PDB file of C-alpha atoms in Angstrom:
ATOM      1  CA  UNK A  15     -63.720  21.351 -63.196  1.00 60.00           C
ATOM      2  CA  UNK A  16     -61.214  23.419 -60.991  1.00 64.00           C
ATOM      3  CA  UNK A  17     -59.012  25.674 -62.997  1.00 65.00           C
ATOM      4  CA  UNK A  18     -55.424  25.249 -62.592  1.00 57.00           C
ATOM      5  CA  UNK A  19     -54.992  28.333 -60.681  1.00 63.00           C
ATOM      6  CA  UNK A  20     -57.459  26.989 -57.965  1.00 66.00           C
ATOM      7  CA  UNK A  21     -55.805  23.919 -58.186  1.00 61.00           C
ATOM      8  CA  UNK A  22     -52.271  25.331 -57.941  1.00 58.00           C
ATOM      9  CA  UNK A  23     -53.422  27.548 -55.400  1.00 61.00           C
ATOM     10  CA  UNK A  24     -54.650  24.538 -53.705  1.00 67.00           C
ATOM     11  CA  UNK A  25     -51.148  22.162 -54.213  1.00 54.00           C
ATOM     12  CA  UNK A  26     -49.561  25.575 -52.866  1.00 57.00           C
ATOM     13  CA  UNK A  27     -51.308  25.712 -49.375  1.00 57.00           C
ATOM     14  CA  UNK A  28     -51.286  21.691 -48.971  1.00 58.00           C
ATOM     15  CA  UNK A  29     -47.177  22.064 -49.230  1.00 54.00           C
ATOM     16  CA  UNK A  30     -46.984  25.091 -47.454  1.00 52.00           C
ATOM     17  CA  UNK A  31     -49.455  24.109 -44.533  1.00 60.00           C
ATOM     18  CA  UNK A  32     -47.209  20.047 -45.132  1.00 61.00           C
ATOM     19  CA  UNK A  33     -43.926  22.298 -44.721  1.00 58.00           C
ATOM     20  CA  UNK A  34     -45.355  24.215 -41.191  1.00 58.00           C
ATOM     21  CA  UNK A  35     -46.290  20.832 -39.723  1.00 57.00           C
ATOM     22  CA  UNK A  36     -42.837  19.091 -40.717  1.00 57.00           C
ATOM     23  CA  UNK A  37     -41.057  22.080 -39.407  1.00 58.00           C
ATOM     24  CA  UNK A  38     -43.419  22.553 -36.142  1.00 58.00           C
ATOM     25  CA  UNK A  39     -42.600  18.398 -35.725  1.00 51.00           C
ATOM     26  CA  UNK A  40     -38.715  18.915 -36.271  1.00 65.00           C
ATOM     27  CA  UNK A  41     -38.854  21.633 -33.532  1.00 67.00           C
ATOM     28  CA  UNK A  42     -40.537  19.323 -31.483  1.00 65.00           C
ATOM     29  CA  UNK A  43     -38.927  16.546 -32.180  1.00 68.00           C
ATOM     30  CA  UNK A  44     -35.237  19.031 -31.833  1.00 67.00           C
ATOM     31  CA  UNK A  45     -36.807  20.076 -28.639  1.00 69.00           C
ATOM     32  CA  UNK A  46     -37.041  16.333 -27.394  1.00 67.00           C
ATOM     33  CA  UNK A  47     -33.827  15.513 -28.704  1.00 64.00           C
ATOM     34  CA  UNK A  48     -31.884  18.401 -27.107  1.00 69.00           C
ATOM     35  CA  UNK A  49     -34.051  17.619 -23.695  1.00 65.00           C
ATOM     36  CA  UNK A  50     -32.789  13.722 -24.103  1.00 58.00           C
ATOM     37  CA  UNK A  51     -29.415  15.155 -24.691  1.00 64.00           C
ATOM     38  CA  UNK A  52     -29.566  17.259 -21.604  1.00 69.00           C
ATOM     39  CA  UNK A  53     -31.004  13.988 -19.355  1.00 63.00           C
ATOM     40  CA  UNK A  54     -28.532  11.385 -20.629  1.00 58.00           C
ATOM     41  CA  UNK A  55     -25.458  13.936 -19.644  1.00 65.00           C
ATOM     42  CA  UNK A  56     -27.223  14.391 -15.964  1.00 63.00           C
ATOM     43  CA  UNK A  57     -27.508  10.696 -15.780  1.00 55.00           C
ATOM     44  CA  UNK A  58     -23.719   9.965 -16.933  1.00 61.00           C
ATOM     45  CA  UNK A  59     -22.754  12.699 -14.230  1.00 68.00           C
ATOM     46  CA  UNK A  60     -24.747  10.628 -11.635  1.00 60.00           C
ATOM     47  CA  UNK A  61     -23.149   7.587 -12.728  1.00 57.00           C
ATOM     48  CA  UNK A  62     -19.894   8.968 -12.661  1.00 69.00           C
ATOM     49  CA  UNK A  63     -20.128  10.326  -9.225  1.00 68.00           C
ATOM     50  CA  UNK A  64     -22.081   6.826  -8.295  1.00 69.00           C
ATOM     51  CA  UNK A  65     -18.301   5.050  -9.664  1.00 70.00           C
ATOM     52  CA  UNK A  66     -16.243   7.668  -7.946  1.00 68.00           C
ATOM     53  CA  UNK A  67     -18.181   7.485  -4.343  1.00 65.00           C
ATOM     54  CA  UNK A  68     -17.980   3.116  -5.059  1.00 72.00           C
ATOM     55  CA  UNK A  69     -14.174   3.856  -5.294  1.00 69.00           C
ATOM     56  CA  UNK A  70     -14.113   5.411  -2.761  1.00 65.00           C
ATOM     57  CA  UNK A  71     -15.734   3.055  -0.181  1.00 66.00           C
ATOM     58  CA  UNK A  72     -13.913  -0.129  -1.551  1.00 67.00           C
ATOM     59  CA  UNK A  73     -10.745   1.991  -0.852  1.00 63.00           C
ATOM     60  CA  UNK A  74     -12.116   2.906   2.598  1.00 60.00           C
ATOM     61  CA  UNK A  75     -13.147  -0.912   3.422  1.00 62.00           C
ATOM     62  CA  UNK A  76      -9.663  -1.951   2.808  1.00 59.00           C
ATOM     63  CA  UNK A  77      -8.002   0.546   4.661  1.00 57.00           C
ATOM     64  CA  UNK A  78     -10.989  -0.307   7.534  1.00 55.00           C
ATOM     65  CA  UNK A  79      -9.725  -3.768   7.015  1.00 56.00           C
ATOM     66  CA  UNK A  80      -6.497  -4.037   7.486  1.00 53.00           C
ATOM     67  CA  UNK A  81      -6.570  -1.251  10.365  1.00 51.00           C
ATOM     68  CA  UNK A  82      -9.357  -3.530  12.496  1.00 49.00           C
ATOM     69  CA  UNK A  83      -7.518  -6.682  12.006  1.00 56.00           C
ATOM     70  CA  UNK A  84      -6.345  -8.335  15.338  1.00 70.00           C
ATOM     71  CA  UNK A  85      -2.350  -6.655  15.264  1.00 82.00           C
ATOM     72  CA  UNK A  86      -0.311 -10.267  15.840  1.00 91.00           C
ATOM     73  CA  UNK A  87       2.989 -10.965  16.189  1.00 94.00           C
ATOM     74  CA  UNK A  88       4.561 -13.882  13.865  1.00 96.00           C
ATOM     75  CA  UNK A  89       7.603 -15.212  12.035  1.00 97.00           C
ATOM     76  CA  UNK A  90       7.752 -14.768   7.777  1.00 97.00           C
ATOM     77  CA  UNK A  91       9.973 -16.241   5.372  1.00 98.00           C
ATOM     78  CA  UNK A  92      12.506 -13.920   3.472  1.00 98.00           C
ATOM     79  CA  UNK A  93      14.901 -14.674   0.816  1.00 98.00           C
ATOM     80  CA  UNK A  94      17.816 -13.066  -1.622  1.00 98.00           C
ATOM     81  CA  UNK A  95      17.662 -15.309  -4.359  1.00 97.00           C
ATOM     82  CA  UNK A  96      22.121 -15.319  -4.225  1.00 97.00           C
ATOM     83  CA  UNK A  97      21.306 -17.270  -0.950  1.00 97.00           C
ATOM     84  CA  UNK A  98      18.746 -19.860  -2.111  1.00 96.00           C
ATOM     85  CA  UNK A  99      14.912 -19.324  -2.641  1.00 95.00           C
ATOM     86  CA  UNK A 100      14.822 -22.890  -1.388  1.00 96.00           C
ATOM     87  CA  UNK A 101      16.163 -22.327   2.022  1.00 97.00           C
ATOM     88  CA  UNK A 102      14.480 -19.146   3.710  1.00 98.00           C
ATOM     89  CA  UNK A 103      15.772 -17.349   6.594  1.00 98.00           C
ATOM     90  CA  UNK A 104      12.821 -15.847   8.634  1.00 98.00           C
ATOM     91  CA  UNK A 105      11.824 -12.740  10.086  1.00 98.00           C
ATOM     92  CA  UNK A 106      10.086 -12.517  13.402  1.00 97.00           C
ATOM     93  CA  UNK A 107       7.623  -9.548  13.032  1.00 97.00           C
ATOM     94  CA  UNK A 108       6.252  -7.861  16.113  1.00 96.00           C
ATOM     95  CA  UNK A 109       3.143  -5.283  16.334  1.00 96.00           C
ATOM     96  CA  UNK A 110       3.810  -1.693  18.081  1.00 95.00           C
ATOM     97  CA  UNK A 111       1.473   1.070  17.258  1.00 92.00           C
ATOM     98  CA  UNK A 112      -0.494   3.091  14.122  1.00 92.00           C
ATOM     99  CA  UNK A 113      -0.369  -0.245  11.999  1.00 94.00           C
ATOM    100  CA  UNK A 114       3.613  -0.413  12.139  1.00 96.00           C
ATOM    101  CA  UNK A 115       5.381  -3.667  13.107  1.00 97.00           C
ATOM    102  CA  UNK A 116       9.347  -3.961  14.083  1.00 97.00           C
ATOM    103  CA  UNK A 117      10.992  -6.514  11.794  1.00 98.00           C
ATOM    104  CA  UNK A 118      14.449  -7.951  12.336  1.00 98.00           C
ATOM    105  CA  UNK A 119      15.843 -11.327  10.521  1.00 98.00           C
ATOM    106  CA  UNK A 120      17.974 -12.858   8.685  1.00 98.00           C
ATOM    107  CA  UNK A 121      19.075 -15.666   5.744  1.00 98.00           C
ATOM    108  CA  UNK A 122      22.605 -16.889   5.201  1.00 98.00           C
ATOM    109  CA  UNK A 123      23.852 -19.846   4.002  1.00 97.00           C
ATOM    110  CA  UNK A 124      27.174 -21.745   4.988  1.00 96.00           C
ATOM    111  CA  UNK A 125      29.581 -19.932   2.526  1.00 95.00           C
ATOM    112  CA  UNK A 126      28.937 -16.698   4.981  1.00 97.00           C
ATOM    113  CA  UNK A 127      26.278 -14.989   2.553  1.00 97.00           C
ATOM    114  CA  UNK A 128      23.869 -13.591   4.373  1.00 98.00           C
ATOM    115  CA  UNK A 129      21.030 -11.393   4.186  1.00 98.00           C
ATOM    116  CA  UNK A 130      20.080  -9.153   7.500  1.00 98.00           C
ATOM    117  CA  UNK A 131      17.382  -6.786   7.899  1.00 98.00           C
ATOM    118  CA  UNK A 132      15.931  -5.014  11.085  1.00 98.00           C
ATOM    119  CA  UNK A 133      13.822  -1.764  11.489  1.00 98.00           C
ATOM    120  CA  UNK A 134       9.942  -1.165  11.368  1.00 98.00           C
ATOM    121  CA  UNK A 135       6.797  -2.283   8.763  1.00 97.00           C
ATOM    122  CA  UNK A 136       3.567  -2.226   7.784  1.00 96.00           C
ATOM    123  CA  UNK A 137       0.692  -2.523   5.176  1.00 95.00           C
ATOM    124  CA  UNK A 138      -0.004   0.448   3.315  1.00 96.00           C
ATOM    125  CA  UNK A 139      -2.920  -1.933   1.431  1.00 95.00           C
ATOM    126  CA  UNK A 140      -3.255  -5.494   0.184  1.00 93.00           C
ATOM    127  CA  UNK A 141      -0.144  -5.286  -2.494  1.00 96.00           C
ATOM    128  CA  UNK A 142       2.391  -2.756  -0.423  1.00 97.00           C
ATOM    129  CA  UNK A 143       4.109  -2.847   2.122  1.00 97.00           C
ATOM    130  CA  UNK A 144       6.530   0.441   3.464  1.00 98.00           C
ATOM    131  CA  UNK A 145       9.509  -0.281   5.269  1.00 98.00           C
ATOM    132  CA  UNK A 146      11.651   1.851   7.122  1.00 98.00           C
ATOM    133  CA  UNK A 147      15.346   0.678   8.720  1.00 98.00           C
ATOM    134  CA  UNK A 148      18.380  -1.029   7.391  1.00 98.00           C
ATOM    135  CA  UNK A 149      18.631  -4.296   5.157  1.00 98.00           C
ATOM    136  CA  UNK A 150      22.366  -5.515   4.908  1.00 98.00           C
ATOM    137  CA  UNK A 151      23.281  -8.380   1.940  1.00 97.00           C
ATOM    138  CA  UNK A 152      26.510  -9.883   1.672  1.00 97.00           C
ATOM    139  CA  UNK A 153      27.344 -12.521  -1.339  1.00 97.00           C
ATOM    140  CA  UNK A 154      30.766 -13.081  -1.617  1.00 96.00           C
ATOM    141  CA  UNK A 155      30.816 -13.245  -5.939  1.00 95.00           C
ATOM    142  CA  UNK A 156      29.083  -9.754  -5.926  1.00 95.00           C
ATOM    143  CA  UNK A 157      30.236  -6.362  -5.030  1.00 95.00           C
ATOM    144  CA  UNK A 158      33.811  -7.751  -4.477  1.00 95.00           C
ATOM    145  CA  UNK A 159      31.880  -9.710  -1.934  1.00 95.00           C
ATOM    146  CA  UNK A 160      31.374  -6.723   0.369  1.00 96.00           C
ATOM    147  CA  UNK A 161      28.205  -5.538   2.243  1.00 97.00           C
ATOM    148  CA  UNK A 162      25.565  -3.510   0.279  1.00 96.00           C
ATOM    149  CA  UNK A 163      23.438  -1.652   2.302  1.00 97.00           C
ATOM    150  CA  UNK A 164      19.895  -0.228   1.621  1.00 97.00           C
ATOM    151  CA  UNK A 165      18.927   2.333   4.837  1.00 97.00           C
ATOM    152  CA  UNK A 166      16.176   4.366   4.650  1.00 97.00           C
ATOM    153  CA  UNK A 167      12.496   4.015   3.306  1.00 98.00           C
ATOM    154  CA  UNK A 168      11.817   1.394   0.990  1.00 98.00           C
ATOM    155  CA  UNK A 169       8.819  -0.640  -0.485  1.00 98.00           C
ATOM    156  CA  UNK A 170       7.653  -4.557  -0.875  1.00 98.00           C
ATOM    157  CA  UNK A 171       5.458  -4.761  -3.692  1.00 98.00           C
ATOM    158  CA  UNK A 172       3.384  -7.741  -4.496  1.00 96.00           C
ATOM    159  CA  UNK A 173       2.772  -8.273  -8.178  1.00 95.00           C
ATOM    160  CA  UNK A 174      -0.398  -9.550  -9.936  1.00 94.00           C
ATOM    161  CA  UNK A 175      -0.988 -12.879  -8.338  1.00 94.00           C
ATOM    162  CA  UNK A 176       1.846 -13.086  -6.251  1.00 93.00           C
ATOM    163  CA  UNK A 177       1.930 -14.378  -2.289  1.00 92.00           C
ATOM    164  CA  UNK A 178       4.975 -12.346  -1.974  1.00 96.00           C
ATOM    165  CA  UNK A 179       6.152  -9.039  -1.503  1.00 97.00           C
ATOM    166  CA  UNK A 180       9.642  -7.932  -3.153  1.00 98.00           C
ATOM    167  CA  UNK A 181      12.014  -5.158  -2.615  1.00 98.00           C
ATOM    168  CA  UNK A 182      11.379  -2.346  -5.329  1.00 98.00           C
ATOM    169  CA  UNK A 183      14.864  -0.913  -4.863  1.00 96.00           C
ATOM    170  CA  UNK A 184      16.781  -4.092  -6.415  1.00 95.00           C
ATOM    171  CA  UNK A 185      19.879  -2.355  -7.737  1.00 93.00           C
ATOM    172  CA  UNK A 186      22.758  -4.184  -6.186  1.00 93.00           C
ATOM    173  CA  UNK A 187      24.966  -1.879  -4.747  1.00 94.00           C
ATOM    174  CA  UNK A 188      27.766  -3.701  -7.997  1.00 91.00           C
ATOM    175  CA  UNK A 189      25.476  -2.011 -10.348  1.00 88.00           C
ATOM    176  CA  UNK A 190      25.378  -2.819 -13.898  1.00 87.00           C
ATOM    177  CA  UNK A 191      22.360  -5.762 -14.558  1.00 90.00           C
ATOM    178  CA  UNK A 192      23.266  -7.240 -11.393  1.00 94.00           C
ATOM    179  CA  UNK A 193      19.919  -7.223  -8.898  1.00 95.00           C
ATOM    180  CA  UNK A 194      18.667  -8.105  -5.663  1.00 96.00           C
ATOM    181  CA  UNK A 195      15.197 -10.030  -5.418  1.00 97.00           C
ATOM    182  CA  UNK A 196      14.699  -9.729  -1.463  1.00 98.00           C
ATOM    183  CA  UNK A 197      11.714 -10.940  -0.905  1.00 98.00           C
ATOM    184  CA  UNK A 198       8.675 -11.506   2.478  1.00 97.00           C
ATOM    185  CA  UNK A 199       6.453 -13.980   2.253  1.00 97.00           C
ATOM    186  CA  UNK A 200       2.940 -15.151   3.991  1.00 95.00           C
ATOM    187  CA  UNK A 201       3.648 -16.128   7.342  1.00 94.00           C
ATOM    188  CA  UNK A 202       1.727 -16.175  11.227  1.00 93.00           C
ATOM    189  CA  UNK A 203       1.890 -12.568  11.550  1.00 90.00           C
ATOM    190  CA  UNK A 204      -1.308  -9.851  11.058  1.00 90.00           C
ATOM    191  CA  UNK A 205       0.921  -7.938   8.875  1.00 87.00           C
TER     192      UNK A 205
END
């Protein structure tokens, strides 16, 4: 029979050699982990930079777009909804250079309201538009039914699903809660 001191001694170097081998394991298994780690944050840096550079082209194909597109003159509804949304005026829209068309046109109806504007355009991508000139409105129940004019840059914005694009400056020149929805719509033009 083995004493209990052999066999104690025995129990003593099965745990002790059971504790190396766990611990040898865990620093393998630590090693793995941290080189797993250290892959998986390379790999989301490539993916990141792989979203960034996709970004990056779709932004460049739209801008590619709309600058190789055949520059066409045309005529586009506008509207200020005092007027009448269902009778547009129209704008005739003509090409010059760098992506910019002039713009000059008008809405009025027959109590003398009338909506003018004339200057220069152009797509800055499929939702915007930047404008720069003079847009005149006259409504005779707002403003003491004197002009308001809006000189200057401005920008048509088309919202979510919209065909349109609206003046962002709508303040009526009365103030208050009282707006302006001026807005371009599809027409024959490139623009």
């Amino acid at each position: 029979m083995i004493s209990l001191t052999k066999f104690s001694t025995i129990v003593f170097f099965v745990l002790l050699f059971t504790a190396c081998t766990e611990n040898k394991l865990s620093q393998i298994d630590k090693a793995k982990y941290e080189s797993l780690i250290r892959e998986n944050d390379s790999l989301k840096k490539l993916l990141n930079a792989r979203d960034s550079l996709i970004k990056v082209q779709e932004h460049t194909k739209i801008k590619d777009t709309i600058s190789k597109q055949t520059l066409k003159a045309g005529k586009h509804p506008i509207t200020l909804q005092w007027i009448s949304w269902d009778k547009p005026g129209y704008v005739e829209v003509t090409p010059v250079a760098n992506g910019w068309y002039l713009i000059a046109g008008t809405q009025n109806n027959t109590n003398g309201d009338y909506l003018k504007i004339e200057g220069k355009i152009r797509r800055l991508n499929e939702k915007e538009l930047e404008f720069e000139g003079k847009i005149e409105t006259l409504v005779s129940s707002i403003n003491n039914g004197e002009p308001c004019i809006k000189e200057g840059k401005q920008t048509f914005y088309g919202k979510g699903n919209r065909k349109y694009f609206r003046l962002q400056n709508m303040t009526s020149c009365e103030g208050g809660m009282v707006v302006d929805y001026i807005d371009i719509y599809p027409g024959t033009s490139s623009l």
